[in-house]
Coordinates of C-alpha atoms and ligand atoms in Angstrom, one line a residue:
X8 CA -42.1 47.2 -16.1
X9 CA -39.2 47.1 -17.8
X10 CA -35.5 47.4 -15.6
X11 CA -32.4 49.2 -16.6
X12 CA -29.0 49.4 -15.2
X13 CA -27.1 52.0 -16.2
X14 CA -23.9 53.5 -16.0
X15 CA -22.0 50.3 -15.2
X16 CA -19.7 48.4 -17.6
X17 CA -20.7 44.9 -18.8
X18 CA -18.2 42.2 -19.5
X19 CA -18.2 39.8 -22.0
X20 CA -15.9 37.0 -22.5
X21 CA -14.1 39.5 -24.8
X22 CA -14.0 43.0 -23.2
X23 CA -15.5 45.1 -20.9
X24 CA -17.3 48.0 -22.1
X25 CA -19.9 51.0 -21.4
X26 CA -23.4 49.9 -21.4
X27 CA -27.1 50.6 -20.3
X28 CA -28.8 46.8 -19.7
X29 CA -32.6 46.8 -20.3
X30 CA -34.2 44.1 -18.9
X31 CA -37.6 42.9 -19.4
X32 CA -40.0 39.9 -18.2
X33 CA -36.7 38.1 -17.1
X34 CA -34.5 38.7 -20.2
X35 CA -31.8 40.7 -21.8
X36 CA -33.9 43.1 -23.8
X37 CA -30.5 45.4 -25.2
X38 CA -27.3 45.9 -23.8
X39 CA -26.1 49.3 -25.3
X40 CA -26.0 53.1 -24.7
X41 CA -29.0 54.9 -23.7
X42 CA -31.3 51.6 -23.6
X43 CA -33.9 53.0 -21.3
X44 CA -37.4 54.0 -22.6
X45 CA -39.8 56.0 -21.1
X46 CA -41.5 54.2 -18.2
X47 CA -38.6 52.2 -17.7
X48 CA -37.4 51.7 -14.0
X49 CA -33.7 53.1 -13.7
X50 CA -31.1 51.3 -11.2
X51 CA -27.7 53.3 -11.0
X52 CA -24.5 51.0 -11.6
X53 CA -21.9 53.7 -12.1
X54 CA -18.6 52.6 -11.4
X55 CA -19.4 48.6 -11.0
X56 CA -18.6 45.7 -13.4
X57 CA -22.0 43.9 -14.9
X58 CA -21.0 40.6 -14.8
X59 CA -23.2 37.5 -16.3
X60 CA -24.4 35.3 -13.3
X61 CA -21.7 33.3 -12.3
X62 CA -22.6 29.2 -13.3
X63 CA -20.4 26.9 -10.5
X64 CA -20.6 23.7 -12.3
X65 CA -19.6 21.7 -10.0
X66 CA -21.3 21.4 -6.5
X67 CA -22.2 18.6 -4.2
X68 CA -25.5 19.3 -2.2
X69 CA -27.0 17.5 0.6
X70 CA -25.0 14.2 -0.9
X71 CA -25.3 11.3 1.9
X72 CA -22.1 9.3 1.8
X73 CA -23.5 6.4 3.0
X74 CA -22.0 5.5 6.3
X75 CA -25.3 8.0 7.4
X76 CA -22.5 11.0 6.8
X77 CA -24.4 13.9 4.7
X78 CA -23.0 17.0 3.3
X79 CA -23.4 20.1 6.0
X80 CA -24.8 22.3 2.7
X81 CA -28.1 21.1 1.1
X82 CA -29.9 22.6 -2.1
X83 CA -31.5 25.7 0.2
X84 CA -28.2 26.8 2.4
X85 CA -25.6 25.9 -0.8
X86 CA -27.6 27.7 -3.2
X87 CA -28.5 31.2 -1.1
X88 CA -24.7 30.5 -0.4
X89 CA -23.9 30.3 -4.2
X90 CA -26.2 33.0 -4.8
X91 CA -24.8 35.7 -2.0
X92 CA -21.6 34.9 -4.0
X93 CA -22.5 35.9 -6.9
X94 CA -23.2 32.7 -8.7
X95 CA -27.0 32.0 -10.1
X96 CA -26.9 28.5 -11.2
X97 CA -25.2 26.0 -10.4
X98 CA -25.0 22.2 -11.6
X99 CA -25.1 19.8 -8.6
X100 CA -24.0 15.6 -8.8
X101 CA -26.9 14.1 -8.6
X102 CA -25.8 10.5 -7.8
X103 CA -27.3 7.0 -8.7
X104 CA -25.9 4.9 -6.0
X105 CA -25.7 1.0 -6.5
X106 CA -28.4 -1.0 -7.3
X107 CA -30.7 2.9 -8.2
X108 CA -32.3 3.0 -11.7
X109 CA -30.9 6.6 -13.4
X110 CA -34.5 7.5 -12.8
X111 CA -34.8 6.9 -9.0
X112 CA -31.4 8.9 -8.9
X113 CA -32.8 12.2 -10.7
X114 CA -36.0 11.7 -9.0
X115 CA -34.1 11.7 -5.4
X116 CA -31.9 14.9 -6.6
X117 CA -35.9 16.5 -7.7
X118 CA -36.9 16.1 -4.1
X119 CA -33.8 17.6 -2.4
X120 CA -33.9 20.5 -5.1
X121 CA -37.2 21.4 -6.5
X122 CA -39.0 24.2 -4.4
X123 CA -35.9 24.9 -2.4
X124 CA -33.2 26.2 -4.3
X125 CA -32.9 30.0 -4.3
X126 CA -30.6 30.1 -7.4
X127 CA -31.0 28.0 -10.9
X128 CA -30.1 24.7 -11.0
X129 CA -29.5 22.2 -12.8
X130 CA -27.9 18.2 -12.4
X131 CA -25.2 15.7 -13.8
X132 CA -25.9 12.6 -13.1
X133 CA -23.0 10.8 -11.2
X134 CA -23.2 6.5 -12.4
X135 CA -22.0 4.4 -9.9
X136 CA -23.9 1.2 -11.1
X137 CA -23.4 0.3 -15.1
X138 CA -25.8 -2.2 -16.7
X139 CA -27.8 -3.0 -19.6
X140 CA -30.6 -1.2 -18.1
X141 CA -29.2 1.7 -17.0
X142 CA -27.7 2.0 -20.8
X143 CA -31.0 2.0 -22.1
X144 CA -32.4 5.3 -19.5
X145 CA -29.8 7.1 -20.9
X146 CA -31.6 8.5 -23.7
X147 CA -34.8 9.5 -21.3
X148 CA -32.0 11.2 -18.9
X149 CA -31.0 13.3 -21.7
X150 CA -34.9 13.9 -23.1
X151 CA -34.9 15.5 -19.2
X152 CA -32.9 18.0 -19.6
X153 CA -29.7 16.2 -17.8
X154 CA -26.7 16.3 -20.4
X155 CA -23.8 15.4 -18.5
X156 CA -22.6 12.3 -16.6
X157 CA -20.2 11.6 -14.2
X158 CA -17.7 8.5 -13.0
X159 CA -15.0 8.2 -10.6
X160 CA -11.9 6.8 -10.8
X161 CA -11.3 6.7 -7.0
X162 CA -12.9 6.0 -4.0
X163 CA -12.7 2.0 -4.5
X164 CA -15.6 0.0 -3.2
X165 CA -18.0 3.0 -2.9
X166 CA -18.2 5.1 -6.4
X167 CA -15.3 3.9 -8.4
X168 CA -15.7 2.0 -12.2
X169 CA -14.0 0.2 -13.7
X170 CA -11.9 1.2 -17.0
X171 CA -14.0 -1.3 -19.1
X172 CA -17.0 0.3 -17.4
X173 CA -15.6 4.3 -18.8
X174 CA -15.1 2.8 -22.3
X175 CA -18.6 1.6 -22.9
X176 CA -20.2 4.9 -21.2
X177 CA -18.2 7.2 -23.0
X178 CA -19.0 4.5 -26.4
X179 CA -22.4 5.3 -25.5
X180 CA -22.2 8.5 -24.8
X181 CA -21.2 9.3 -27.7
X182 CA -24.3 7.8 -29.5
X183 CA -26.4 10.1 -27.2
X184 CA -24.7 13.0 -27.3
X185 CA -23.9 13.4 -23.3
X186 CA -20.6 14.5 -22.0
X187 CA -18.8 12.2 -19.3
X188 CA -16.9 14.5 -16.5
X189 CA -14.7 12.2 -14.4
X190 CA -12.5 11.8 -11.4
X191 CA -9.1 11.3 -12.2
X192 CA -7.3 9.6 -9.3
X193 CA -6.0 6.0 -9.2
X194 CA -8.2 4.5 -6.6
X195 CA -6.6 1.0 -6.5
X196 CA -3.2 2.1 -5.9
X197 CA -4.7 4.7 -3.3
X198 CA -6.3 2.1 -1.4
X199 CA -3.2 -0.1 -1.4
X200 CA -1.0 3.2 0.0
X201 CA -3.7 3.4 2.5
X202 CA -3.4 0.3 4.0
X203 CA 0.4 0.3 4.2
X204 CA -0.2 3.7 5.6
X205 CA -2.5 3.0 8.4
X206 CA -0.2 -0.6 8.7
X207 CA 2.6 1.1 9.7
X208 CA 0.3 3.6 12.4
X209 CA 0.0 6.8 10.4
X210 CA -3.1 7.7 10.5
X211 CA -3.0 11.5 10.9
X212 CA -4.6 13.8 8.2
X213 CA -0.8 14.4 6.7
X214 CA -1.1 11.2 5.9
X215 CA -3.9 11.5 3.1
X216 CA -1.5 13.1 0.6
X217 CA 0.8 10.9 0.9
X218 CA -1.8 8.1 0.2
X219 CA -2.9 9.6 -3.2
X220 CA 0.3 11.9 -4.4
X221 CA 0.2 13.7 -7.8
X222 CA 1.4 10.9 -9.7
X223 CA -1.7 8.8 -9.2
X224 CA -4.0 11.2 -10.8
X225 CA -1.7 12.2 -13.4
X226 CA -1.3 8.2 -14.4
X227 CA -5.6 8.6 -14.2
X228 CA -5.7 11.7 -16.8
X229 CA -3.5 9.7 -18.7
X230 CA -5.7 6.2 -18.5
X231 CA -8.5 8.4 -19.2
X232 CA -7.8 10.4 -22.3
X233 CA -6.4 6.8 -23.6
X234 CA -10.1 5.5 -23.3
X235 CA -11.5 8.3 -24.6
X236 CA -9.2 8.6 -27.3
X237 CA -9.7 5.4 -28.1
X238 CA -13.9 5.8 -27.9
X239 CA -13.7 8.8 -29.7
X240 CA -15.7 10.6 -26.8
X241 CA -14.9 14.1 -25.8
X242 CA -14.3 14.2 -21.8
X243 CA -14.2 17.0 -19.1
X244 CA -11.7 16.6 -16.4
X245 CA -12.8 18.0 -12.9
X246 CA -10.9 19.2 -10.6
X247 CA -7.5 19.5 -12.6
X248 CA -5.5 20.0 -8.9
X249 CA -1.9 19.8 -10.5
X250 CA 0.6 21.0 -13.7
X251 CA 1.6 17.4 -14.2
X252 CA -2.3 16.6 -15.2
X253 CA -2.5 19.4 -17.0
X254 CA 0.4 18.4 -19.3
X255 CA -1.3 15.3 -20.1
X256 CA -4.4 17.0 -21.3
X257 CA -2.1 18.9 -23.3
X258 CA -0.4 16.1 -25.0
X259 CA -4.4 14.8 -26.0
X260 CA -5.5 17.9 -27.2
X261 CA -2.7 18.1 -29.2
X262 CA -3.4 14.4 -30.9
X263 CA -6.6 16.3 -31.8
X264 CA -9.0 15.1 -28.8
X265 CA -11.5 17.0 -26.9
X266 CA -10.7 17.0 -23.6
X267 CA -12.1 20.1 -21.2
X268 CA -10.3 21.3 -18.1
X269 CA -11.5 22.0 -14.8
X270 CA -9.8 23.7 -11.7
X271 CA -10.7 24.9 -8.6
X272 CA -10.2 28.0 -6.4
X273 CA -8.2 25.6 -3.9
X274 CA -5.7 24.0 -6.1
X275 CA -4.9 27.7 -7.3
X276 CA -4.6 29.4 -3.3
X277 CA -3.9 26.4 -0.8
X278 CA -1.6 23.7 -0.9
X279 CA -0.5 20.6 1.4
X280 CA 1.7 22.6 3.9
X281 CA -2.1 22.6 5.4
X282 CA -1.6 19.0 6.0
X283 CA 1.2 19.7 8.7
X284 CA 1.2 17.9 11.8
X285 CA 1.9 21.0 13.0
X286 CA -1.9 22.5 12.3
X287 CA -4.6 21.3 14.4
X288 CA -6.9 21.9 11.8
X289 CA -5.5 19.8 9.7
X290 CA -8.8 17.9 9.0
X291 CA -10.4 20.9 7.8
X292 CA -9.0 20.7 3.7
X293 CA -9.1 17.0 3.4
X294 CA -10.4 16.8 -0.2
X295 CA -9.3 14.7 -3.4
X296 CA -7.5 15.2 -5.3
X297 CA -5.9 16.9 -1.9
X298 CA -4.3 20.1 -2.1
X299 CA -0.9 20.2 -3.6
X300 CA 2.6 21.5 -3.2
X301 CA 2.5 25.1 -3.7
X302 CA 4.7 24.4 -6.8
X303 CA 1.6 23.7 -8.7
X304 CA -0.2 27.1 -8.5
X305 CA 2.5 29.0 -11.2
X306 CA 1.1 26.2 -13.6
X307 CA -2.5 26.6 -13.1
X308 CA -2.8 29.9 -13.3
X309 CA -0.7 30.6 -16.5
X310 CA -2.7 27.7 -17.5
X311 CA -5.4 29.6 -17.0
X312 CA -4.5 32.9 -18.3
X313 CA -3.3 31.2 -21.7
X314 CA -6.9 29.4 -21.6
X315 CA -5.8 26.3 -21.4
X316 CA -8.0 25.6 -18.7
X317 CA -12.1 25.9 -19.6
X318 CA -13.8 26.3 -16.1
X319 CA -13.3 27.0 -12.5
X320 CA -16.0 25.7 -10.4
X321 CA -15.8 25.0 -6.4
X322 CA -16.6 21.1 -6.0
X323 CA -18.5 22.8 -3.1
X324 CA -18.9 19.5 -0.3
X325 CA -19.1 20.4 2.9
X326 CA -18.6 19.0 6.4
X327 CA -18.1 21.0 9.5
X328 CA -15.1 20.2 11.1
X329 CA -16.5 19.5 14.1
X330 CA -18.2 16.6 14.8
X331 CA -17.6 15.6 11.1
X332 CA -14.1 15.8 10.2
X333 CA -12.7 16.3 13.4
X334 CA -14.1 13.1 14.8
X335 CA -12.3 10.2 13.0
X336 CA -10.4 7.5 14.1
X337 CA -7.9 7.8 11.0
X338 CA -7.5 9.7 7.6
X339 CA -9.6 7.7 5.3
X340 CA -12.8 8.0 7.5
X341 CA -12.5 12.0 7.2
X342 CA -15.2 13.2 4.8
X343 CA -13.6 14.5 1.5
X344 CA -14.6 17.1 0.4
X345 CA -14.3 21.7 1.0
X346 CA -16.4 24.4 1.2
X347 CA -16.6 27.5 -1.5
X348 CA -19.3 27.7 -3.3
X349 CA -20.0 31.7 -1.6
X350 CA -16.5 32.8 -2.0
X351 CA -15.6 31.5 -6.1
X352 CA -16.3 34.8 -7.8
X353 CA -14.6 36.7 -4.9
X354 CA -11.2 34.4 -5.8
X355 CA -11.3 34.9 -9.0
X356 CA -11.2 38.4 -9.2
X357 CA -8.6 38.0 -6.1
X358 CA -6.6 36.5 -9.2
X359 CA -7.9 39.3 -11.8
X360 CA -6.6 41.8 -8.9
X361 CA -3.4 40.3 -9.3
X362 CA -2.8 40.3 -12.9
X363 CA -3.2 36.6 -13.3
X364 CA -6.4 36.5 -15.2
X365 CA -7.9 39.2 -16.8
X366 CA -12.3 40.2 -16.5
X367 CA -13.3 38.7 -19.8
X368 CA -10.9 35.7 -19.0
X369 CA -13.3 35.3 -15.7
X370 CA -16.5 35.7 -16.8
X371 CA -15.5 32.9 -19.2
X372 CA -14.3 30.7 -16.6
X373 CA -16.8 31.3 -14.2
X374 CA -19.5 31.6 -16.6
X375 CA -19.6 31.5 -20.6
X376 CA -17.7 28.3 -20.8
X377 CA -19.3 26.4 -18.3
X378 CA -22.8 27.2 -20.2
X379 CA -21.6 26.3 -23.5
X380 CA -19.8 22.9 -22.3
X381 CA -22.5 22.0 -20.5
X382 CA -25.4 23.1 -22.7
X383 CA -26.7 26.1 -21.0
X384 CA -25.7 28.5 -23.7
X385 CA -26.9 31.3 -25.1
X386 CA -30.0 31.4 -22.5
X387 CA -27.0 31.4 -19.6
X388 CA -23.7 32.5 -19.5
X389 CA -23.6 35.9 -21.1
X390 CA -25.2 39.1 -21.4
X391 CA -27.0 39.0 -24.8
X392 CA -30.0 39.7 -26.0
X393 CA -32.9 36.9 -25.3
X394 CA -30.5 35.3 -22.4
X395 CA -31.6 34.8 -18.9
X396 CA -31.3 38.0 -17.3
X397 CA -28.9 36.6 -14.3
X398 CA -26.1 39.2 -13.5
X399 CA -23.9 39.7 -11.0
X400 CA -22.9 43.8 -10.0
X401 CA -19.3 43.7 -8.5
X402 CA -18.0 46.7 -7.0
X403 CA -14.2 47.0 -7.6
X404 CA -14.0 49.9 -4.6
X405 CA -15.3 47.4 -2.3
X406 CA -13.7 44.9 0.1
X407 CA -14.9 41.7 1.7
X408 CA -13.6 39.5 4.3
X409 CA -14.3 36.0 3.9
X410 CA -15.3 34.4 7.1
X411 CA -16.9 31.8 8.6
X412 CA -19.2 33.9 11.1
X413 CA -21.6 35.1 8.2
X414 CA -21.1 33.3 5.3
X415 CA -24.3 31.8 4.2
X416 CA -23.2 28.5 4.1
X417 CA -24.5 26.0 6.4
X418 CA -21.1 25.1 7.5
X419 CA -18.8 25.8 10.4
X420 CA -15.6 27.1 8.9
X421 CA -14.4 28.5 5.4
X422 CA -10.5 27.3 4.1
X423 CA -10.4 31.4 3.5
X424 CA -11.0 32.5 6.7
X425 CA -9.6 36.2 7.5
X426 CA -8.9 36.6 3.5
X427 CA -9.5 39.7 2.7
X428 CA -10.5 40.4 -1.0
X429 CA -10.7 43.8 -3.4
X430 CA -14.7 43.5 -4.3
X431 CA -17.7 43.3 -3.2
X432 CA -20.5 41.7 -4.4
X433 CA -23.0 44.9 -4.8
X434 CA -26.3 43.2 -5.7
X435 CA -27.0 39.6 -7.6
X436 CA -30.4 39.6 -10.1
X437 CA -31.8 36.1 -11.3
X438 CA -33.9 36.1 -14.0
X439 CA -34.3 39.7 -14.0
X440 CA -35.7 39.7 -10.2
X441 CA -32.5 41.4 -7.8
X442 CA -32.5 38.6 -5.3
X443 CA -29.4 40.1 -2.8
X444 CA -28.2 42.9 -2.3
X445 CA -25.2 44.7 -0.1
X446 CA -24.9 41.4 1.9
X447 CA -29.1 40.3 2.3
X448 CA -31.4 38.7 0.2
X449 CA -34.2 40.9 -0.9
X450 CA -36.4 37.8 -0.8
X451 CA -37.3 34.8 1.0
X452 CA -38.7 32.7 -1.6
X453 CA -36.4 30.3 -3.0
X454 CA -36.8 31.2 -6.9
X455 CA -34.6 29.2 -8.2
X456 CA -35.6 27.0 -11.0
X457 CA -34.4 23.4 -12.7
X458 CA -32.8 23.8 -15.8
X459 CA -33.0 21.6 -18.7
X460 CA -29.9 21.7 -20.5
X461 CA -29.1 21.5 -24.5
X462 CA -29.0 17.8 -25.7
X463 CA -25.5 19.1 -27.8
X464 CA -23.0 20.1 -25.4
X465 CA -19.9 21.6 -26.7
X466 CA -21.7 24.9 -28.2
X467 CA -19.3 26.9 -29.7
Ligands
URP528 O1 -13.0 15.7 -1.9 C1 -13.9 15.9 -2.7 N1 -13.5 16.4 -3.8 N2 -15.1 15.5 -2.4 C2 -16.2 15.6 -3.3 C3 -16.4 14.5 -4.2 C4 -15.5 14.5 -5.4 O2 -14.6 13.8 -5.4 O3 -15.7 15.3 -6.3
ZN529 ZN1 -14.2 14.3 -7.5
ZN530 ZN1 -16.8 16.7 -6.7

């Protein structure tokens, strides 16, 4: 039987208008007035937003850092998580770690994923190992429905490449048609600061700012859109945490490269004052690039209301805080990494609530542009006829407090604890089915499904 919600107003990544949404076996059958037909089951929106399901594109589930450290979220708590936020697919890092064919990596992130995931899902695949070999898996990677790569310049001796090792990827790349997303941090110069750092006895979580300050990722956006200027690659920046960075990307676009953007919910709402000796939880928002100085949040957001900035996604990676972060000897042995994967829709229309950003500039943060860039578009992303029928119902009368005592992550605290935010996420559907709704899940199966992704990314 066919499904209808009427009465609400959909938004697009233009406007937000009156509509009736028929949906039927999982699609977008019509979005218009009086879409019903006879027989059709009716579901009463009045007064809510119909928002396409939110697409975080940039989570990190059940990832094992190596030391025997994992991530407190894995594929079943991050996605119901992701899901009870509002968000119905998201696109985890699946990670070849040294000496791991690109194969052996997917087939790991398969096994943590597939049958457990209660929203759609779908993988980059994070290179830490560059050969000959793993060149020549790139085009079977791509054949499987995995579009998008990822390197780091940071973390030395664990996942950083060299900048030899980003030219011939993205030189490749560019033969296959995959998109490189990368870490922008200067992880030599980091490590060096570190050592001095813990040399001269400071070792206290205020300390990891100061070993990676904004300068060192802005001089690693800068590196970067050399190389890839110089490959003739496009690039996607993630986690943009600062104006400075953002200028640079500026600067390249306007030299005619394609570079996309991508911020978080922290680098717009928290910054380094966290980092005080002065706040015992210091430990809890040690992330990289870490938060900033408040300074930095005008910049970001006007970058993002003049869209200048092409996605907000959560680099959801999650430890508790205690027995994981709380427990370490000094700064560089605290897991990196926040929660926020529940409360990214919430935030942004926190901003929207504020003037910042306006719907249609949302649901194309959160949703459009993350499924064209990454080649999820038009079956994600939007609510069009033929597309996945993955919505989102927001009530603007509502209210919800983000906390830490029933959030569905699997994770002990939440950097937003107490906030309280002007929505409420009425019910999610994915695929047509309503999955949650006013604060359960109307199912226990996880239903979430892998999604193979577009060989051409940059759908416009
Ligand atoms: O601190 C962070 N961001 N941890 C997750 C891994 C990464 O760098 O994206
Ligand atoms: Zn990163
Ligand atoms: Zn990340």
């Amino acid at each position: 039987m066919a499904l209808v919600l009427s009465g609400g107003k959909v938004v697009s990544a233009a406007s937000v208008f009156q509509a009736d949404v028929r949906v039927e076996n999982g699609l977008i059958d019509n979005v218009g007035l009086d879409a019903a037909r006879a027989g059709d089951e009716i579901t009463d929106v009045s007064g809510k937003f119909i928002l396409p399901g939110g697409i975080d594109a940039h989570t990190h589930f059940d990832l094992p850092l190596g030391d025997g450290t994992r991530t407190a979220d894995d594929f079943p708590s991050g996605t119901k998580a992701a899901a009870a936020g509002g968000t119905t697919c998201v696109i985890d890092y699946a990670t070849q770690f040294r000496g791991e064919s690109l194969g052996r990596g997917l087939a790991n992130w398969h096994e943590l994923a597939d049958g457990r995931s209660f929203c759609d899902y779908a993988f980059h695949l994070a290179l830490t190992d560059w050969n000959a070999s793993v060149a020549g898996e790139l085009p079977a990677v791509i054949e499987a429905g995995v579009t998008s790569f990822k390197m780091y310049m940071a973390y030395k001796g664990s996942l950083q490449v060299d900048d030899g090792v980003l030219y011939n990827v993205m030189t490749e790349l560019k033969k296959t048609g995959g998109l490189l997303c990368v870490h922008c941090e200067n992880g030599d110069i980091t490590a060096a600061r570190s050592l001095e750092l813990l040399g001269a006895g400071k070792k206290q979580p205020e300390y990891h700012p100061v070993s990676r300050p904004e300068e060192l990722e802005e001089e690693a956006v800068g590196r970067l859109l050399v190389i890839s200027g110089l490959a003739g690659a496009p690039v996607y920046v993630v986690h943009v945490s600062s104006a400075r960075s953002m200028k640079k990307i500026l600067e390249a676009r306007s030299y005619g490269q394609t570079v996309f953007a991508e911020t978080c919910p922290q680098y717009l709402y928290l910054d380094d004052s966290l980092y005080s000796p002065r706040n015992a939880d210091a430990a809890k928002y040690i992330c990289s690039p870490p938060l900033r100085d408040k300074k930095n949040h005008a910049g970001l957001w006007e970058a993002l209301s003049k869209n200048l900035v092409d996605v907000v996604a959560t680099d959801h990676c999650s430890f508790n805080f205690k027995g994981q972060k709380d427990m370490q000897a000094d700064f560089t042995k605290i897991p990196n990494g926040l929660p926020g994967v529940q409360s990214r829709m919430l935030l942004l229309y926190l901003g929207v609530s504020r003037g910042r950003i306006t719907l249609p500039q949302m649901t194309r943060l959160a949703s459009e542009n993350p499924a064209r860039i990454f080649g999820l578009y038009p079956g994600k992303g939007s609510i069009i006829p033929g597309a996945d029928a993955d919505m989102t119902i927001l009530d603007p009368d509502g209210k919800t407090l983000i906390t830490a005592k029933n959030h569905f992550q699997n994770v002990d605290y939440t950097p937003y604890e107490g906030w309280e935010v002007p929505c409420a996420i009425e019910s999610v559907y994915l695929r047509g089915k309503r999955i949650f709704h006013r604060g359960s899940f109307t199912t226990d199966r996880p239903l979430g499904r892998f999604i193979r992704r577009n060989a051409t990314v940059l759908q416009n």
